[in-house]
């Protein structure tokens, strides 16, 4: 299997990760914190949004999908395959809940 590698200029993936409530609604400026350690021991939600991809190599027009695994996931999350385009639109959203933020969680976010 082969995949698109942005490092080599094969494409660009539009991804956003943002804090949210448990229903996936974005949090406003009132929830901004300066020091991430304020989150330790507290629950935390964030949303992964994968909008689209721009692919530079025509061989990938037959079908594209995104496969990823987050900290704590046992299985990969896979988007549906989008075919016959070099600009696939995925409109994928996933809300992730962390029951209790640990130092390992903060380290994972910062790296």
JSON list of C-alpha atoms in Angstrom, two decimals:
[
{"chain": "A", "resi": 1, "resn": "UNK", "atom": "CA", "xyz": [0.00, 0.00, 0.00]},
{"chain": "A", "resi": 2, "resn": "UNK", "atom": "CA", "xyz": [1.20, 3.48, -0.63]},
{"chain": "A", "resi": 3, "resn": "UNK", "atom": "CA", "xyz": [0.15, 6.76, 0.83]},
{"chain": "A", "resi": 4, "resn": "UNK", "atom": "CA", "xyz": [0.39, 10.46, 0.23]},
{"chain": "A", "resi": 5, "resn": "UNK", "atom": "CA", "xyz": [3.30, 12.05, 2.02]},
{"chain": "A", "resi": 6, "resn": "UNK", "atom": "CA", "xyz": [3.03, 15.83, 2.47]},
{"chain": "A", "resi": 7, "resn": "UNK", "atom": "CA", "xyz": [6.72, 15.96, 3.39]},
{"chain": "A", "resi": 8, "resn": "UNK", "atom": "CA", "xyz": [7.54, 15.10, -0.22]},
{"chain": "A", "resi": 9, "resn": "UNK", "atom": "CA", "xyz": [5.03, 17.51, -1.73]},
{"chain": "A", "resi": 10, "resn": "UNK", "atom": "CA", "xyz": [2.48, 14.84, -2.69]},
{"chain": "A", "resi": 11, "resn": "UNK", "atom": "CA", "xyz": [-0.45, 16.65, -1.11]},
{"chain": "A", "resi": 12, "resn": "UNK", "atom": "CA", "xyz": [-1.93, 18.82, 1.59]},
{"chain": "A", "resi": 13, "resn": "UNK", "atom": "CA", "xyz": [-4.39, 17.66, 4.25]},
{"chain": "A", "resi": 14, "resn": "UNK", "atom": "CA", "xyz": [-6.71, 20.17, 5.90]},
{"chain": "A", "resi": 15, "resn": "UNK", "atom": "CA", "xyz": [-7.00, 19.13, 9.57]},
{"chain": "A", "resi": 16, "resn": "UNK", "atom": "CA", "xyz": [-8.15, 21.07, 12.61]},
{"chain": "A", "resi": 17, "resn": "UNK", "atom": "CA", "xyz": [-8.03, 19.98, 16.25]},
{"chain": "A", "resi": 18, "resn": "UNK", "atom": "CA", "xyz": [-9.94, 22.19, 18.66]},
{"chain": "A", "resi": 19, "resn": "UNK", "atom": "CA", "xyz": [-11.27, 22.08, 22.23]},
{"chain": "A", "resi": 20, "resn": "UNK", "atom": "CA", "xyz": [-15.01, 21.51, 22.45]},
{"chain": "A", "resi": 21, "resn": "UNK", "atom": "CA", "xyz": [-17.84, 20.54, 24.76]},
{"chain": "A", "resi": 22, "resn": "UNK", "atom": "CA", "xyz": [-19.12, 16.96, 24.93]},
{"chain": "A", "resi": 23, "resn": "UNK", "atom": "CA", "xyz": [-21.43, 17.61, 21.96]},
{"chain": "A", "resi": 24, "resn": "UNK", "atom": "CA", "xyz": [-18.64, 18.89, 19.72]},
{"chain": "A", "resi": 25, "resn": "UNK", "atom": "CA", "xyz": [-19.46, 22.60, 19.98]},
{"chain": "A", "resi": 26, "resn": "UNK", "atom": "CA", "xyz": [-16.38, 24.81, 19.89]},
{"chain": "A", "resi": 27, "resn": "UNK", "atom": "CA", "xyz": [-15.39, 26.58, 23.07]},
{"chain": "A", "resi": 28, "resn": "UNK", "atom": "CA", "xyz": [-15.12, 30.35, 23.04]},
{"chain": "A", "resi": 29, "resn": "UNK", "atom": "CA", "xyz": [-12.33, 32.64, 24.20]},
{"chain": "A", "resi": 30, "resn": "UNK", "atom": "CA", "xyz": [-13.63, 32.40, 27.79]},
{"chain": "A", "resi": 31, "resn": "UNK", "atom": "CA", "xyz": [-12.21, 28.87, 27.97]},
{"chain": "A", "resi": 32, "resn": "UNK", "atom": "CA", "xyz": [-8.68, 29.81, 26.86]},
{"chain": "A", "resi": 33, "resn": "UNK", "atom": "CA", "xyz": [-5.99, 28.91, 29.39]},
{"chain": "A", "resi": 34, "resn": "UNK", "atom": "CA", "xyz": [-2.39, 30.12, 29.56]},
{"chain": "A", "resi": 35, "resn": "UNK", "atom": "CA", "xyz": [-0.95, 27.13, 31.39]},
{"chain": "A", "resi": 36, "resn": "UNK", "atom": "CA", "xyz": [-1.88, 23.64, 30.19]},
{"chain": "A", "resi": 37, "resn": "UNK", "atom": "CA", "xyz": [-1.20, 22.22, 33.67]},
{"chain": "A", "resi": 38, "resn": "UNK", "atom": "CA", "xyz": [-4.54, 23.77, 34.70]},
{"chain": "A", "resi": 39, "resn": "UNK", "atom": "CA", "xyz": [-6.13, 20.83, 32.85]},
{"chain": "A", "resi": 40, "resn": "UNK", "atom": "CA", "xyz": [-4.48, 18.15, 34.99]},
{"chain": "A", "resi": 41, "resn": "UNK", "atom": "CA", "xyz": [-6.99, 15.83, 36.65]},
{"chain": "A", "resi": 42, "resn": "UNK", "atom": "CA", "xyz": [-9.94, 17.33, 34.74]},
{"chain": "A", "resi": 43, "resn": "UNK", "atom": "CA", "xyz": [-12.03, 15.95, 31.88]},
{"chain": "A", "resi": 44, "resn": "UNK", "atom": "CA", "xyz": [-11.32, 17.39, 28.45]},
{"chain": "A", "resi": 45, "resn": "UNK", "atom": "CA", "xyz": [-12.99, 17.15, 25.03]},
{"chain": "A", "resi": 46, "resn": "UNK", "atom": "CA", "xyz": [-11.55, 17.98, 21.64]},
{"chain": "A", "resi": 47, "resn": "UNK", "atom": "CA", "xyz": [-12.75, 17.64, 18.08]},
{"chain": "A", "resi": 48, "resn": "UNK", "atom": "CA", "xyz": [-10.75, 16.35, 15.14]},
{"chain": "A", "resi": 49, "resn": "UNK", "atom": "CA", "xyz": [-12.01, 17.82, 11.87]},
{"chain": "A", "resi": 50, "resn": "UNK", "atom": "CA", "xyz": [-10.66, 16.60, 8.53]},
{"chain": "A", "resi": 51, "resn": "UNK", "atom": "CA", "xyz": [-12.21, 18.77, 5.84]},
{"chain": "A", "resi": 52, "resn": "UNK", "atom": "CA", "xyz": [-10.41, 17.92, 2.62]},
{"chain": "A", "resi": 53, "resn": "UNK", "atom": "CA", "xyz": [-7.20, 17.09, 0.88]},
{"chain": "A", "resi": 54, "resn": "UNK", "atom": "CA", "xyz": [-5.40, 18.42, -2.19]},
{"chain": "A", "resi": 55, "resn": "UNK", "atom": "CA", "xyz": [-3.38, 15.73, -3.94]},
{"chain": "A", "resi": 56, "resn": "UNK", "atom": "CA", "xyz": [-0.56, 16.48, -6.35]},
{"chain": "A", "resi": 57, "resn": "UNK", "atom": "CA", "xyz": [-0.13, 13.01, -7.90]},
{"chain": "A", "resi": 58, "resn": "UNK", "atom": "CA", "xyz": [-2.74, 11.76, -10.39]},
{"chain": "A", "resi": 59, "resn": "UNK", "atom": "CA", "xyz": [-2.25, 8.09, -9.43]},
{"chain": "A", "resi": 60, "resn": "UNK", "atom": "CA", "xyz": [-4.24, 8.77, -6.24]},
{"chain": "A", "resi": 61, "resn": "UNK", "atom": "CA", "xyz": [-7.43, 9.87, -8.07]},
{"chain": "A", "resi": 62, "resn": "UNK", "atom": "CA", "xyz": [-8.83, 6.33, -7.96]},
{"chain": "A", "resi": 63, "resn": "UNK", "atom": "CA", "xyz": [-9.60, 6.65, -4.26]},
{"chain": "A", "resi": 64, "resn": "UNK", "atom": "CA", "xyz": [-8.42, 8.39, -1.12]},
{"chain": "A", "resi": 65, "resn": "UNK", "atom": "CA", "xyz": [-9.18, 7.94, 2.55]},
{"chain": "A", "resi": 66, "resn": "UNK", "atom": "CA", "xyz": [-7.64, 9.11, 5.81]},
{"chain": "A", "resi": 67, "resn": "UNK", "atom": "CA", "xyz": [-6.54, 6.66, 8.48]},
{"chain": "A", "resi": 68, "resn": "UNK", "atom": "CA", "xyz": [-5.36, 7.84, 11.89]},
{"chain": "A", "resi": 69, "resn": "UNK", "atom": "CA", "xyz": [-4.89, 6.71, 15.45]},
{"chain": "A", "resi": 70, "resn": "UNK", "atom": "CA", "xyz": [-4.93, 9.01, 18.48]},
{"chain": "A", "resi": 71, "resn": "UNK", "atom": "CA", "xyz": [-3.41, 8.56, 21.93]},
{"chain": "A", "resi": 72, "resn": "UNK", "atom": "CA", "xyz": [-5.43, 5.88, 23.71]},
{"chain": "A", "resi": 73, "resn": "UNK", "atom": "CA", "xyz": [-7.03, 4.46, 20.55]},
{"chain": "A", "resi": 74, "resn": "UNK", "atom": "CA", "xyz": [-6.87, 0.71, 20.11]},
{"chain": "A", "resi": 75, "resn": "UNK", "atom": "CA", "xyz": [-8.06, 0.82, 16.51]},
{"chain": "A", "resi": 76, "resn": "UNK", "atom": "CA", "xyz": [-7.48, 3.24, 13.65]},
{"chain": "A", "resi": 77, "resn": "UNK", "atom": "CA", "xyz": [-10.23, 5.63, 12.62]},
{"chain": "A", "resi": 78, "resn": "UNK", "atom": "CA", "xyz": [-10.79, 5.46, 8.84]},
{"chain": "A", "resi": 79, "resn": "UNK", "atom": "CA", "xyz": [-12.80, 7.89, 6.74]},
{"chain": "A", "resi": 80, "resn": "UNK", "atom": "CA", "xyz": [-14.95, 6.70, 3.84]},
{"chain": "A", "resi": 81, "resn": "UNK", "atom": "CA", "xyz": [-13.07, 6.47, 0.53]},
{"chain": "A", "resi": 82, "resn": "UNK", "atom": "CA", "xyz": [-13.63, 9.34, -1.90]},
{"chain": "A", "resi": 83, "resn": "UNK", "atom": "CA", "xyz": [-13.03, 8.41, -5.55]},
{"chain": "A", "resi": 84, "resn": "UNK", "atom": "CA", "xyz": [-12.30, 10.05, -8.90]},
{"chain": "A", "resi": 85, "resn": "UNK", "atom": "CA", "xyz": [-10.87, 13.31, -7.60]},
{"chain": "A", "resi": 86, "resn": "UNK", "atom": "CA", "xyz": [-7.57, 14.86, -6.58]},
{"chain": "A", "resi": 87, "resn": "UNK", "atom": "CA", "xyz": [-9.42, 17.17, -4.18]},
{"chain": "A", "resi": 88, "resn": "UNK", "atom": "CA", "xyz": [-11.41, 14.78, -1.99]},
{"chain": "A", "resi": 89, "resn": "UNK", "atom": "CA", "xyz": [-13.78, 16.30, 0.57]},
{"chain": "A", "resi": 90, "resn": "UNK", "atom": "CA", "xyz": [-14.14, 14.16, 3.69]},
{"chain": "A", "resi": 91, "resn": "UNK", "atom": "CA", "xyz": [-16.01, 16.45, 6.12]},
{"chain": "A", "resi": 92, "resn": "UNK", "atom": "CA", "xyz": [-14.98, 14.05, 8.88]},
{"chain": "A", "resi": 93, "resn": "UNK", "atom": "CA", "xyz": [-15.51, 15.02, 12.51]},
{"chain": "A", "resi": 94, "resn": "UNK", "atom": "CA", "xyz": [-14.77, 13.07, 15.65]},
{"chain": "A", "resi": 95, "resn": "UNK", "atom": "CA", "xyz": [-15.25, 14.22, 19.24]},
{"chain": "A", "resi": 96, "resn": "UNK", "atom": "CA", "xyz": [-12.74, 12.73, 21.66]},
{"chain": "A", "resi": 97, "resn": "UNK", "atom": "CA", "xyz": [-13.31, 12.68, 25.42]},
{"chain": "A", "resi": 98, "resn": "UNK", "atom": "CA", "xyz": [-10.49, 12.38, 27.92]},
{"chain": "A", "resi": 99, "resn": "UNK", "atom": "CA", "xyz": [-11.95, 11.46, 31.31]},
{"chain": "A", "resi": 100, "resn": "UNK", "atom": "CA", "xyz": [-8.95, 12.74, 33.26]},
{"chain": "A", "resi": 101, "resn": "UNK", "atom": "CA", "xyz": [-6.03, 14.70, 31.81]},
{"chain": "A", "resi": 102, "resn": "UNK", "atom": "CA", "xyz": [-2.64, 13.37, 32.96]},
{"chain": "A", "resi": 103, "resn": "UNK", "atom": "CA", "xyz": [0.89, 14.62, 32.41]},
{"chain": "A", "resi": 104, "resn": "UNK", "atom": "CA", "xyz": [1.19, 11.97, 29.65]},
{"chain": "A", "resi": 105, "resn": "UNK", "atom": "CA", "xyz": [-1.85, 13.55, 27.96]},
{"chain": "A", "resi": 106, "resn": "UNK", "atom": "CA", "xyz": [-0.27, 17.00, 28.07]},
{"chain": "A", "resi": 107, "resn": "UNK", "atom": "CA", "xyz": [3.04, 15.62, 26.74]},
{"chain": "A", "resi": 108, "resn": "UNK", "atom": "CA", "xyz": [1.18, 13.95, 23.85]},
{"chain": "A", "resi": 109, "resn": "UNK", "atom": "CA", "xyz": [-0.63, 17.22, 22.98]},
{"chain": "A", "resi": 110, "resn": "UNK", "atom": "CA", "xyz": [2.60, 19.21, 23.06]},
{"chain": "A", "resi": 111, "resn": "UNK", "atom": "CA", "xyz": [4.53, 16.78, 20.84]}
]
